[in-house]
Coordinates of C-alpha atoms in Angstrom, one line a residue:
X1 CA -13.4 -42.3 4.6
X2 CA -12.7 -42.1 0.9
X3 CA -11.0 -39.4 -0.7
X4 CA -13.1 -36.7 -2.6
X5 CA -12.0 -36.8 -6.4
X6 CA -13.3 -33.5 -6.6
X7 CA -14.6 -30.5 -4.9
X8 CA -17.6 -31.8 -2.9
X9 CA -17.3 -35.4 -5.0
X10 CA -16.9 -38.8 -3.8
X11 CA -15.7 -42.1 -5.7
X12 CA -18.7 -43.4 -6.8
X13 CA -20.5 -40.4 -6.7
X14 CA -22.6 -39.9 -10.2
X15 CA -21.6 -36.3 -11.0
X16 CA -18.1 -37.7 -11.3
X17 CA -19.2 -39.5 -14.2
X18 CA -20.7 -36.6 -15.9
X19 CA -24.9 -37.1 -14.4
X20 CA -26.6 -34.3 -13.2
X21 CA -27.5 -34.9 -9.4
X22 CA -30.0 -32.3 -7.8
X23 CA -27.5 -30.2 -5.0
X24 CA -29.2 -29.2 -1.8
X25 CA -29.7 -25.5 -1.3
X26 CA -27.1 -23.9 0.3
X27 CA -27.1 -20.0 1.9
X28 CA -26.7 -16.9 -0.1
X29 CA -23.4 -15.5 0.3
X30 CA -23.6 -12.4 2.4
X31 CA -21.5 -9.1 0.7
X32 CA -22.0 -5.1 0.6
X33 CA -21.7 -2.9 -2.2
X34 CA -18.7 -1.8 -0.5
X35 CA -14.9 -2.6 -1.5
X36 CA -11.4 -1.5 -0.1
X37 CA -9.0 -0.2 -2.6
X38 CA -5.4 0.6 -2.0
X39 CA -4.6 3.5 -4.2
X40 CA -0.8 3.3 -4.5
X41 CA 2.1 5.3 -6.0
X42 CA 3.4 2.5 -8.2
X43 CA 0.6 0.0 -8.1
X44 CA -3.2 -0.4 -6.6
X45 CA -5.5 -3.3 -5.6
X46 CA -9.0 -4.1 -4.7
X47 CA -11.0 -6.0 -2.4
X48 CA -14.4 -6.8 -0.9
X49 CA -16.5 -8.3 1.9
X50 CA -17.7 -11.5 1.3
X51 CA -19.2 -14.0 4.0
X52 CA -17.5 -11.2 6.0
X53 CA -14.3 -11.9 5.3
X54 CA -11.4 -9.6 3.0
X55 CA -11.4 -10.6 0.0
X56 CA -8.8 -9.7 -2.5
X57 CA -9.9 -9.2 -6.2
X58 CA -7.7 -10.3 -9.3
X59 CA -8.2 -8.5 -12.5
X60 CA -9.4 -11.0 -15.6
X61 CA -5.8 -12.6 -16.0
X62 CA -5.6 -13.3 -11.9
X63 CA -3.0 -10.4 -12.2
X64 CA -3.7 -9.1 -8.3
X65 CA -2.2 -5.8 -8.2
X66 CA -2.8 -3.3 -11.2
X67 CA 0.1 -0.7 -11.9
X68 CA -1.1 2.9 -11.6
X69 CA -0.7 4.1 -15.1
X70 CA -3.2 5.7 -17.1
X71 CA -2.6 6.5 -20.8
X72 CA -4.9 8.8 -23.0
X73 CA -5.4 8.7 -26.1
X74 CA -6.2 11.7 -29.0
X75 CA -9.9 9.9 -29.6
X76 CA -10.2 10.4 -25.6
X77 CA -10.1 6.6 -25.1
X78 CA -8.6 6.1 -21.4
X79 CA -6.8 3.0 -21.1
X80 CA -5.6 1.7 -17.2
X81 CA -3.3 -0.6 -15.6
X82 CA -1.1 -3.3 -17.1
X83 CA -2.0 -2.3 -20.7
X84 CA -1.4 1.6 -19.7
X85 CA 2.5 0.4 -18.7
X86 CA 3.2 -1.2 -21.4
X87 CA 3.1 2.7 -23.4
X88 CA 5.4 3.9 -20.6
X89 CA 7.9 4.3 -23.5
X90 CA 6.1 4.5 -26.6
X91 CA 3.7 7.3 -25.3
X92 CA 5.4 8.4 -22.1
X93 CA 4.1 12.5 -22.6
X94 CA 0.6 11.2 -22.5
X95 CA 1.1 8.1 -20.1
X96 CA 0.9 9.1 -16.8
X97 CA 2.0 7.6 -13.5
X98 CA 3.3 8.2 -9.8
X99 CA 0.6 10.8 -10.1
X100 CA 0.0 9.9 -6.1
X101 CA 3.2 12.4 -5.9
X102 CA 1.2 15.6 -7.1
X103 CA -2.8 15.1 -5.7
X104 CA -3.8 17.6 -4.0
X105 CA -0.4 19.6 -3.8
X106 CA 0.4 23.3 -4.6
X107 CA 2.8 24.0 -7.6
X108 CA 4.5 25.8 -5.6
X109 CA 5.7 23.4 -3.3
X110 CA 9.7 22.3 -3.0
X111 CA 9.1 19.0 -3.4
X112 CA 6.6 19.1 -6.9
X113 CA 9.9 20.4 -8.4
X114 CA 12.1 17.2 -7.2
X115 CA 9.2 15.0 -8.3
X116 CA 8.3 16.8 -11.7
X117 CA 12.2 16.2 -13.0
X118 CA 11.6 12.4 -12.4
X119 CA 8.7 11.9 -14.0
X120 CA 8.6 12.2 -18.2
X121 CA 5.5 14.2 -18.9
X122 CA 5.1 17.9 -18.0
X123 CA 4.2 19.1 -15.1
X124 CA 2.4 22.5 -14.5
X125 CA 0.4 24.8 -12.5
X126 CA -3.5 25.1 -13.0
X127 CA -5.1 28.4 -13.5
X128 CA -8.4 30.1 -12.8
X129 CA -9.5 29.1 -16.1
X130 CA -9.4 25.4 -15.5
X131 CA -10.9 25.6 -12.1
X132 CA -15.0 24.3 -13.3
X133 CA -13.2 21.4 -15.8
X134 CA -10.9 20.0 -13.0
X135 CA -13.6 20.6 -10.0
X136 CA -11.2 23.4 -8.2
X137 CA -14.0 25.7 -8.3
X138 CA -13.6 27.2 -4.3
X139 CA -10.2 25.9 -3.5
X140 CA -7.0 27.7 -2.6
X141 CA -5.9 30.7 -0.6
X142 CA -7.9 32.6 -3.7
X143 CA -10.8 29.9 -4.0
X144 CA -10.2 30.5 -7.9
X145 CA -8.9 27.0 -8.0
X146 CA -5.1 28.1 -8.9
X147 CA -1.4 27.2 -8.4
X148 CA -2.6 23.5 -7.9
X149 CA -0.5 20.8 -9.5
X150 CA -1.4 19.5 -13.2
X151 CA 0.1 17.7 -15.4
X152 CA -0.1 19.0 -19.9
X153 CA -1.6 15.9 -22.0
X154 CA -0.9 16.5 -25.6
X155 CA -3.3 13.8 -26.8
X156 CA -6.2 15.7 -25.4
X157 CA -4.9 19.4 -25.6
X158 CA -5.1 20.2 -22.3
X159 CA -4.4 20.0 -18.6
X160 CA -5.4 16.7 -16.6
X161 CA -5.8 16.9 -13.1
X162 CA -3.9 14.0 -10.8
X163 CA -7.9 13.4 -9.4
X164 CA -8.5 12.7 -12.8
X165 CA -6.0 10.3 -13.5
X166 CA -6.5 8.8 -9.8
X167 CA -10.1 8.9 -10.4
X168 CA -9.2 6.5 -13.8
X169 CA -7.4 4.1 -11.3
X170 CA -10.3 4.0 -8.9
X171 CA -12.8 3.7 -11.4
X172 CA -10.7 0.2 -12.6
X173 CA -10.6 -0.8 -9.1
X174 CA -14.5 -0.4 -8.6
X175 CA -14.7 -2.1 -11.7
X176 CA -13.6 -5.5 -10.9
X177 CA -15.1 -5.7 -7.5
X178 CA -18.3 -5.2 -9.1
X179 CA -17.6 -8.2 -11.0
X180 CA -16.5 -10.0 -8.3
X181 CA -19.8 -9.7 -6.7
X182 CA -21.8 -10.9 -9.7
X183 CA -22.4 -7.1 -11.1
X184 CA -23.2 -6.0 -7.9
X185 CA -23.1 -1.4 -8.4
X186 CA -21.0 -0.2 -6.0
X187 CA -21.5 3.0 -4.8
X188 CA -19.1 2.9 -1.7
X189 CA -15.5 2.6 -1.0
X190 CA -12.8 2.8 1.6
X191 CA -9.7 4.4 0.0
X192 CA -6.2 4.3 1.7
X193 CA -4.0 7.3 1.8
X194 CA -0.3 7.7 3.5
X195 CA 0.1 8.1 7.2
X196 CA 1.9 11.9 6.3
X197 CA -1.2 13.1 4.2
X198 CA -2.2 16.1 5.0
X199 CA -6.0 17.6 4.8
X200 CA -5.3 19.0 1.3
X201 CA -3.9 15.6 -0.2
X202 CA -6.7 13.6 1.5
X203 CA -9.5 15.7 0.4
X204 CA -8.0 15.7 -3.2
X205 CA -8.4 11.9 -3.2
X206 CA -11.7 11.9 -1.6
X207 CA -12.9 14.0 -5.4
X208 CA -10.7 11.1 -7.2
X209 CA -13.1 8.8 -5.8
X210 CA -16.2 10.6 -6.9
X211 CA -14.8 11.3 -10.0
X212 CA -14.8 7.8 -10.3
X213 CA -18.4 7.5 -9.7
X214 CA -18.9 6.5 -6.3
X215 CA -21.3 8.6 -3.9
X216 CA -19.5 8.1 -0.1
X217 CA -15.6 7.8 0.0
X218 CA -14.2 7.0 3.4
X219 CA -10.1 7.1 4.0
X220 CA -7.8 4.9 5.8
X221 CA -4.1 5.8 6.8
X222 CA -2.4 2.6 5.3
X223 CA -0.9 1.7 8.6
X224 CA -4.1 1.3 10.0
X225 CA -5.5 -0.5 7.1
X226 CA -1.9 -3.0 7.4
X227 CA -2.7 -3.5 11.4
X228 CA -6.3 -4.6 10.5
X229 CA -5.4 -6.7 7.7
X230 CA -2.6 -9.1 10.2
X231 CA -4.9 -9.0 12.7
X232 CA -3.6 -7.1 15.3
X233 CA -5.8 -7.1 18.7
X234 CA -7.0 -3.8 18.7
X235 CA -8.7 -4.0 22.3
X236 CA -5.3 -5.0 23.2
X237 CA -2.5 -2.9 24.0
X238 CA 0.0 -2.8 21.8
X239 CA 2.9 -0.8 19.8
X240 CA 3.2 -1.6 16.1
X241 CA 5.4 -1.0 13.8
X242 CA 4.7 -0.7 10.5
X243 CA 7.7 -1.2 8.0
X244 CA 6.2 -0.3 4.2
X245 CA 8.6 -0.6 1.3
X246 CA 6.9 -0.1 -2.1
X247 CA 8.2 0.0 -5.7
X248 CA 8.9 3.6 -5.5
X249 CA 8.4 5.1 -2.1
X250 CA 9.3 3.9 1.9
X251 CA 6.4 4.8 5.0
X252 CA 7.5 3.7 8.5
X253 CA 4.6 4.3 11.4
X254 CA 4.4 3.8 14.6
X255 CA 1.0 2.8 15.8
X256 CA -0.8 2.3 19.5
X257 CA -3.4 0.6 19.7
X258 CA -5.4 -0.6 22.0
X259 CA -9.1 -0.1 23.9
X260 CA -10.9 -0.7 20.3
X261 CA -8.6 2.7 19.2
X262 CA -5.4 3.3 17.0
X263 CA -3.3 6.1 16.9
X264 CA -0.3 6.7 14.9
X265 CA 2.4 7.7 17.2
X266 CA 5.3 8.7 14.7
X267 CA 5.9 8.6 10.7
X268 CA 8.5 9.0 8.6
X269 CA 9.9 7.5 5.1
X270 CA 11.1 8.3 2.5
X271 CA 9.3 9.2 -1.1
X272 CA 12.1 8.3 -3.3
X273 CA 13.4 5.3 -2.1
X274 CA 12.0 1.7 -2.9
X275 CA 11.9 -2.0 -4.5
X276 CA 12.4 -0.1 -8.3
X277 CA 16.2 1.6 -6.3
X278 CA 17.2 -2.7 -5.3
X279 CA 16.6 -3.3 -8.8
X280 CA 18.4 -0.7 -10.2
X281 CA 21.3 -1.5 -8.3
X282 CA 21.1 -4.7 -9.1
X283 CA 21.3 -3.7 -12.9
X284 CA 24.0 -2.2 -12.3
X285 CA 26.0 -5.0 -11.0
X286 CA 24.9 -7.5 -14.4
X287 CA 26.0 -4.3 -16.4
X288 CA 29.7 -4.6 -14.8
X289 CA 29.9 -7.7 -15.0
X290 CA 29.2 -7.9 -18.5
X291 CA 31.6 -5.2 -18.9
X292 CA 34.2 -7.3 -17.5
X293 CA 33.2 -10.2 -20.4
X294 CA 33.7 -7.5 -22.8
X295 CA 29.6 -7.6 -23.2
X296 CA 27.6 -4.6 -22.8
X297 CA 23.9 -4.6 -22.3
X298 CA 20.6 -3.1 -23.0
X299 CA 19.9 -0.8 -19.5
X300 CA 15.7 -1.8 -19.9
X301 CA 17.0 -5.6 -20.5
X302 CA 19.0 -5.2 -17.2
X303 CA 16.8 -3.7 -15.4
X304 CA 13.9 -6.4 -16.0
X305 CA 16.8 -9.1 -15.6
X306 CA 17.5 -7.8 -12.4
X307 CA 13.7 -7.6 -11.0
X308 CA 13.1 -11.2 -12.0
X309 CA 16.3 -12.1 -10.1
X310 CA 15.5 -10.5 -7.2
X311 CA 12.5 -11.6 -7.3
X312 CA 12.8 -15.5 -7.7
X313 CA 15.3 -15.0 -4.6
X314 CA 12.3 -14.5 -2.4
X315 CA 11.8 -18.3 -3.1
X316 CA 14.5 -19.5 -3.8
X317 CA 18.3 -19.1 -2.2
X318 CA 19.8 -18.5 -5.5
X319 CA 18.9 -17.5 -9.2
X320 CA 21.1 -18.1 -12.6
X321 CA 20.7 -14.7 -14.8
X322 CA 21.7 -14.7 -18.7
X323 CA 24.3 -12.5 -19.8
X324 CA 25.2 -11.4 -23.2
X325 CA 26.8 -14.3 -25.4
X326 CA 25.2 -16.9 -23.7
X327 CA 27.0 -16.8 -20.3
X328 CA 25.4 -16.7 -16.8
X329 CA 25.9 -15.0 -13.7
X330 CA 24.5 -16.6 -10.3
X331 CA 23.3 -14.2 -7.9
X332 CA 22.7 -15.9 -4.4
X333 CA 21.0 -14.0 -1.5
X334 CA 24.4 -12.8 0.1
X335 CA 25.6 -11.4 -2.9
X336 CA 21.9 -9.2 -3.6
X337 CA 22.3 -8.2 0.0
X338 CA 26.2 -6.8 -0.7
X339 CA 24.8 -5.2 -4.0
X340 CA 22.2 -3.6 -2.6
X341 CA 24.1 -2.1 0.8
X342 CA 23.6 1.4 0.0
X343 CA 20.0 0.8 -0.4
X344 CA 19.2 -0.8 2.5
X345 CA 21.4 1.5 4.7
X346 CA 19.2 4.5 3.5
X347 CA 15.9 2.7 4.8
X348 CA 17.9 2.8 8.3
X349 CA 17.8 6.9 9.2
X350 CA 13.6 7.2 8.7
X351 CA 13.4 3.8 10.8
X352 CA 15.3 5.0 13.7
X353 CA 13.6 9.0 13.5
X354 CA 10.4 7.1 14.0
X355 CA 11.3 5.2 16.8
X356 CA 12.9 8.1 18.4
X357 CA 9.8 10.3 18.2
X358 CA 7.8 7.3 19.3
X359 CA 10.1 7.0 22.8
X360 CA 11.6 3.8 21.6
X361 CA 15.2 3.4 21.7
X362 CA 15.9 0.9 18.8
X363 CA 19.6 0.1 20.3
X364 CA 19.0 -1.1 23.2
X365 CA 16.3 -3.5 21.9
X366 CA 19.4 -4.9 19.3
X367 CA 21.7 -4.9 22.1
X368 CA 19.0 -7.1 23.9
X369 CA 18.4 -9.5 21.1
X370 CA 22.5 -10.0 20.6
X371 CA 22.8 -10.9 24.3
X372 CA 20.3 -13.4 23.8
X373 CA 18.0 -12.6 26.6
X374 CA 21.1 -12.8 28.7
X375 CA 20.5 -12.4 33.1
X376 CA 23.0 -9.2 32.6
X377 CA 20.9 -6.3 33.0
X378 CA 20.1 -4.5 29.4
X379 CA 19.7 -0.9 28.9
X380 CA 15.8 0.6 29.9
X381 CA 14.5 0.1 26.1
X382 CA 12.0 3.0 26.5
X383 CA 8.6 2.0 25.1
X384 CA 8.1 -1.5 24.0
X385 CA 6.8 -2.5 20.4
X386 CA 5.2 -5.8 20.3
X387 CA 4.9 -6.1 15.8
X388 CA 6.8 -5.4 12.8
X389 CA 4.2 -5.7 10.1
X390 CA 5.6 -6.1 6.6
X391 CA 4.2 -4.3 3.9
X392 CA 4.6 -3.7 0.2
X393 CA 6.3 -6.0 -2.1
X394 CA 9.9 -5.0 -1.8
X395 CA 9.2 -6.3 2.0
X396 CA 9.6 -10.1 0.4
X397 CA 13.1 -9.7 -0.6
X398 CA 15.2 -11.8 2.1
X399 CA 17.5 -9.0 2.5
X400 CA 15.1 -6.6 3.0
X401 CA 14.0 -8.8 5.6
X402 CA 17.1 -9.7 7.5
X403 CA 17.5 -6.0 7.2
X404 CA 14.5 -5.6 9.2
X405 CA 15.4 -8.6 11.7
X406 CA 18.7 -6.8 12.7
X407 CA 17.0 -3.4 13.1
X408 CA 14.1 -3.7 15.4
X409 CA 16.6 -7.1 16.8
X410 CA 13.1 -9.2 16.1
X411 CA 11.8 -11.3 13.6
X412 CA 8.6 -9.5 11.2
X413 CA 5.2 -10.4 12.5
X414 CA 4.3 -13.5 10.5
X415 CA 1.2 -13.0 8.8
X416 CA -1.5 -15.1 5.9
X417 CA -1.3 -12.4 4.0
X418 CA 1.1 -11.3 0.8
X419 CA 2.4 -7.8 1.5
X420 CA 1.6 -6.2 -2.0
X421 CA -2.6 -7.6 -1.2
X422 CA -2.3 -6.3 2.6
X423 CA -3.6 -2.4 2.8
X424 CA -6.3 -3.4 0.3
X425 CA -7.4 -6.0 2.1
X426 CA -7.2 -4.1 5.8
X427 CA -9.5 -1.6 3.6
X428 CA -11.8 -3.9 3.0
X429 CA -12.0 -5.0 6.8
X430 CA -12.5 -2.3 8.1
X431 CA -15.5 -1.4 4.8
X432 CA -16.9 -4.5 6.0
X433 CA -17.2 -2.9 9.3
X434 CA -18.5 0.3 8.6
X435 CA -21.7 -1.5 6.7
X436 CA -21.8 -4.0 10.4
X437 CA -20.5 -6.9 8.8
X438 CA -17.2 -7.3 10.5
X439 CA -16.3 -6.0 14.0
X440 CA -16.1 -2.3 14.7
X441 CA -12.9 -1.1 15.1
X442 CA -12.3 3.1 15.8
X443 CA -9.7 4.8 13.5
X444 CA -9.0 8.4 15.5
X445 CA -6.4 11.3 15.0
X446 CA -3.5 11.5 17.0
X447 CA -5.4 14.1 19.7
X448 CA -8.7 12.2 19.8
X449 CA -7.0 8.9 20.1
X450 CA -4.8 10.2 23.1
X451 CA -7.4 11.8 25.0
X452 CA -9.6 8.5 24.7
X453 CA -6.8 6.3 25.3
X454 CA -5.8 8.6 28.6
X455 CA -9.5 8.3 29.5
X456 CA -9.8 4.6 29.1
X457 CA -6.3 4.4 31.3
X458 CA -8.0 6.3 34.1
X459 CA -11.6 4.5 34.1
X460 CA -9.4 1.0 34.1
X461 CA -7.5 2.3 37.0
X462 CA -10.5 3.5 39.1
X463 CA -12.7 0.5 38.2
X464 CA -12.0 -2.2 36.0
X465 CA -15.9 -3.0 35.3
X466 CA -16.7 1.2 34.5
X467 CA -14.4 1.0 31.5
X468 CA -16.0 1.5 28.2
X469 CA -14.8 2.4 24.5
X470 CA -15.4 6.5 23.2
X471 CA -17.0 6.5 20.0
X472 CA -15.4 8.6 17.6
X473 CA -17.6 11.7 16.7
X474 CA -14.6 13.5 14.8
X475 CA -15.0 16.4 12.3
X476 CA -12.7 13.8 10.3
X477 CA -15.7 11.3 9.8
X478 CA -18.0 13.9 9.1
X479 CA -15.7 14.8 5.9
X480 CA -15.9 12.0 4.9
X481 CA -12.4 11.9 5.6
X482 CA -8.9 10.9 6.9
X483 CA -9.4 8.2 9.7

C-alpha cells in the first residue's frame, strides 16, 4: 500500500487536489468538564480527559507550562503567566510569584521569615479588618481571620492574599482547558498540592480554586498524581520513589502502593533548593571565566546563558556559550556535573532521610548495583523499591540524572511522559476517574491506607478469592480535600 500524502489522504485521492469529498461520520469525542492542574511554585500546567486519555493543554503559543507570576496593575487589570514574568524586574513590588511558599501559612511562622527575605515584594500579616475582602472570615485560633500571610500591592493599595494570586493562576489554567474542549465551562478541577501540606495549606488552595470560579475542587499529593501519570500498577505491589526537582524547590516521597491503594510512606525535600540553584552555579562559572579574559558580564545575561546551556545539554553532549568579545566557552556534560557538585550533593541528605524513614537502606542497594549482581551475598537491603519516577524539569539535566542512577544504584523509571507535563497530567487521570471515565484508583492517608493495606494482606492470606478493595470513606474526601 501507498503512502498517505497526508493525514487520512491517499495519492490520488481528490482532497489532495484541493475537491471537497463528503467524510464519513465519525464518533463524538468523549471529555468532562473536568481538567487536572498542577499548581506549582515556579511554574503550572493544565490538562484534561479526552477519549479518556490525559491530555496536556498548551497555552496559544504551544508554550506547555505557564510560570506562576501574576502582575497587577493600578487600573486593577490582572495579567498571568509568561507576560506577568517578563515585569519581574520592571514591576517586581507589584509582580508577585513563589506565592505557593505563603498559602495558607501563619505570619508567624519561622520559615515565612526565610521565604519573605527572598522574595522582592513585601510580605505581611493580615488583620481582622481584611478578613471579609480575603475570605478569612472564621479562620485562625481567633476565627477573626488574623496573623495569616499577605503580601502589600502598591498598585492596588492594599493587601492581596496568596489565594488570590493562586486563584489568578488557576483561573488561566481553567482557562485554556476550556478552550481545549471547544468552550466547554468547566466547573470542576483536581488540583495538586505537596506531599508535606498540611490541612491549613490544603484548605487555603481548595479557596484559590473557588476564587477562581470553579464550584468542586478535589486535591492530589503530587506524588500520587506522578505514580498515576507513569503508570504505575496500582493493584500491584510496589514501593515508589518519587524524585521531584523543580525550578525552585526539591520533594522526595516514598509511596506504597498496591491493592487499588497508595500511601505515602516518607517525605522529605527541600524548599530552597532547585533547577534555578544549577543555573546559578553555572553563571557563576561563565562569570570566572570571563574574568580570567579580562571580560566581565551582565549577572541576568549569565544567568539566562547558563539556563540555555544547561538546557541544550539534555540533548545534546555538549553546548558552545558566547562570552564577552566574541569568544566561546564549551561546556560538556562532565564539566556542568563538576560545576554543579555542591548542588547535587545537597539533593543527597533529603533522599537518604526518606529512605531511612521508609525502612530502606539506600547503601546496600548501591553496594548491590556496584557488585553487579555478584553470587557474594549483599547486605539485607531492608524494604525494596521497585521505581524512581522523575519529575520536574530540572530532572532532565544528565547530571541530575546520573545523580539519581548512582543514588538509588538504578536507572529512573523510563516513562512517555516529559517531567515538567507529568503531575498535571496524573491530575487529570485520576479527574478522569472521579467523573468514571478512566479506572478508579483510591488515594488514602497514611492511617487509612495502612489499615486497608494490613486488611487486604490478611483477607489474601486466609483466602485468595475473599479479597476485595476498601473504598475510601475518609473525612478527607468529604472536604473536599487532600487525597
Amino acid at each position: 500500500a501507498r503512502a498517505p500524502v497526508a493525514s487520512g489522504l491517499r495519492r490520488g485521492d481528490r482532497r489532495a487536489r484541493g475537491v471537497a469529498r463528503a467524510r464519513p461520520p465519525t464518533a463524538p469525542r468523549v471529555y468532562a468538564s473536568i481538567c487536572g492542574i498542577d499548581l506549582g511554585t515556579t511554574n503550572s500546567c493544565v490538562a484534561v480527559v479526552i477519549d479518556g486519555r490525559p491530555v496536556l493543554v498548551p497555552d496559544e503559543k504551544g508554550r506547555r507550562t505557564i510560570p506562576s507570576v501574576v502582575h497587577f496593575a493600578p487600573d486593577g487589570s490582572v495579567t498571568v503567566g509568561h507576560a506577568a514574568a517578563k515585569r519581574l524586574t520592571r514591576d517586581p513590588a507589584n509582580t508577585f510569584h513563589s506565592v505557593k511558599r505563603f498559602i495558607g501559612k501563619r505570619f508567624k511562622d519561622k520559615k515565612v521569615a526565610e521565604d519573605a527575605r527572598r522574595v522582592p515584594y513585601e510580605v505581611c500579616a493580615t488583620v481582622e479588618a481584611d478578613a471579609e475582602a480575603m475570605g478569612l472570615v472564621g479562620l485562625g485560633p481567633s476565627k477573626n481571620g488574623a496573623g495569616f500571610v499577605a503580601v502589600r500591592c502598591p498598585a492596588l493599595g492594599r493587601k492581596v492574599s496568596p489565594e488570590e494570586i493562586s486563584a489568578a493562576i488557576v483561573k488561566r489554567c481553567v482557562a485554556l482547558a476550556s478552550a481545549k474542549l471547544g468552550g466547554e465551562l468547566i466547573t470542576k478541577a483536581v488540583i495538586t498540592v505537596p506531599a508535606y501540606f498540611d490541612d491549613g495549606q490544603c484548605d487555603a488552595t481548595i479557596r484559590a480554586g473557588r476564587r477562581a470560579g470553579l464550584e468542586t475542587v478535589k486535591l492530589l499529593r503530587e506524588p500520587i498524581a506522578a505514580a498515576l501519570a507513569y503508570g504505575v500498577d496500582v493493584t500491584g505491589d510496589e514501593t515508589v520513589f518519587v524524585f521531584d526537582l523543580g525550578g525552585g524547590t526539591f520533594d522526595v516521597s516514598v509511596l506504597d502502593v498496591g491493592g487499588g491503594a497508595v500511601e505515602v510512606l516518607a517525605t522529605g525535600g527541600d524548599a530552597h533548593l532547585g533547577g534555578d540553584d544549577l543555573d546559578r552555579a553555572v553563571a557563576v562559572w561563565l562569570a570566572k571565566e570571563a574574568k580570567l579574559m579580562g571580560a566581565t558580564v551582565d549577572p541576568r545575561g549569565a544567568l539566562q546563558a547558563a539556563r540555555r546551556a544547561r538546557e541544550k545539554l539534555s540533548d545534546a553532549t555538549e553546548v558552545v556559550v558566547p562570552m564577552p568579545g566574541g569568544s566561546t566557552k564549551t561546556l560538556t556534560r562532565p564539566l556542568l556535573e563538576k560545576v554543579c557538585s555542591e548542588i547535587l550533593r545537597d539533593l543527597r541528605l533529603p533522599v537518604e532521610n526518606a529512605a531511612d524513614s521508609a525502612g530502606i537502606n539506600l547503601e546496600a542497594l548501591q553496594a548491590e548495583s556496584r557488585s553487579k549482581k555478584s553470587s557474594k551475598k549483599s547486605r539485607k537491603t531492608g524494604r525494596p523499591f521497585d521505581h524512581v519516577l522523575l519529575v520536574g524539569g530540572a530532572t532532565k539535566t544528565p547530571a541530575v540524572r546520573r545523580f539519581v542512577e548512582n543514588t538509588f544504584g538504578r536507572r529512573p523509571t523510563p516513562g512517555l511522559v516529559d517531567p515538567d507535563e507529568v503531575v498535571a497530567l496524573g491530575a487529570a487521570a485520576h479527574a478522569g476517574a472521579l467523573e468514571g471515565l478512566v479506572a478508579q484508583t483510591e488515594t488514602l492517608g497514611p492511617m487509612q491506607a495502612s489499615l486497608i493495606r494490613a486488611f487486604a494482606r490478611k483477607m489474601r492470606n486466609e483466602d485468595e478469592s475473599l479479597f476485595e478493595r476498601v473504598r475510601d470513606d475518609a473525612e478527607g474526601v468529604e472536604r473536599g480535600g487532600a487525597f
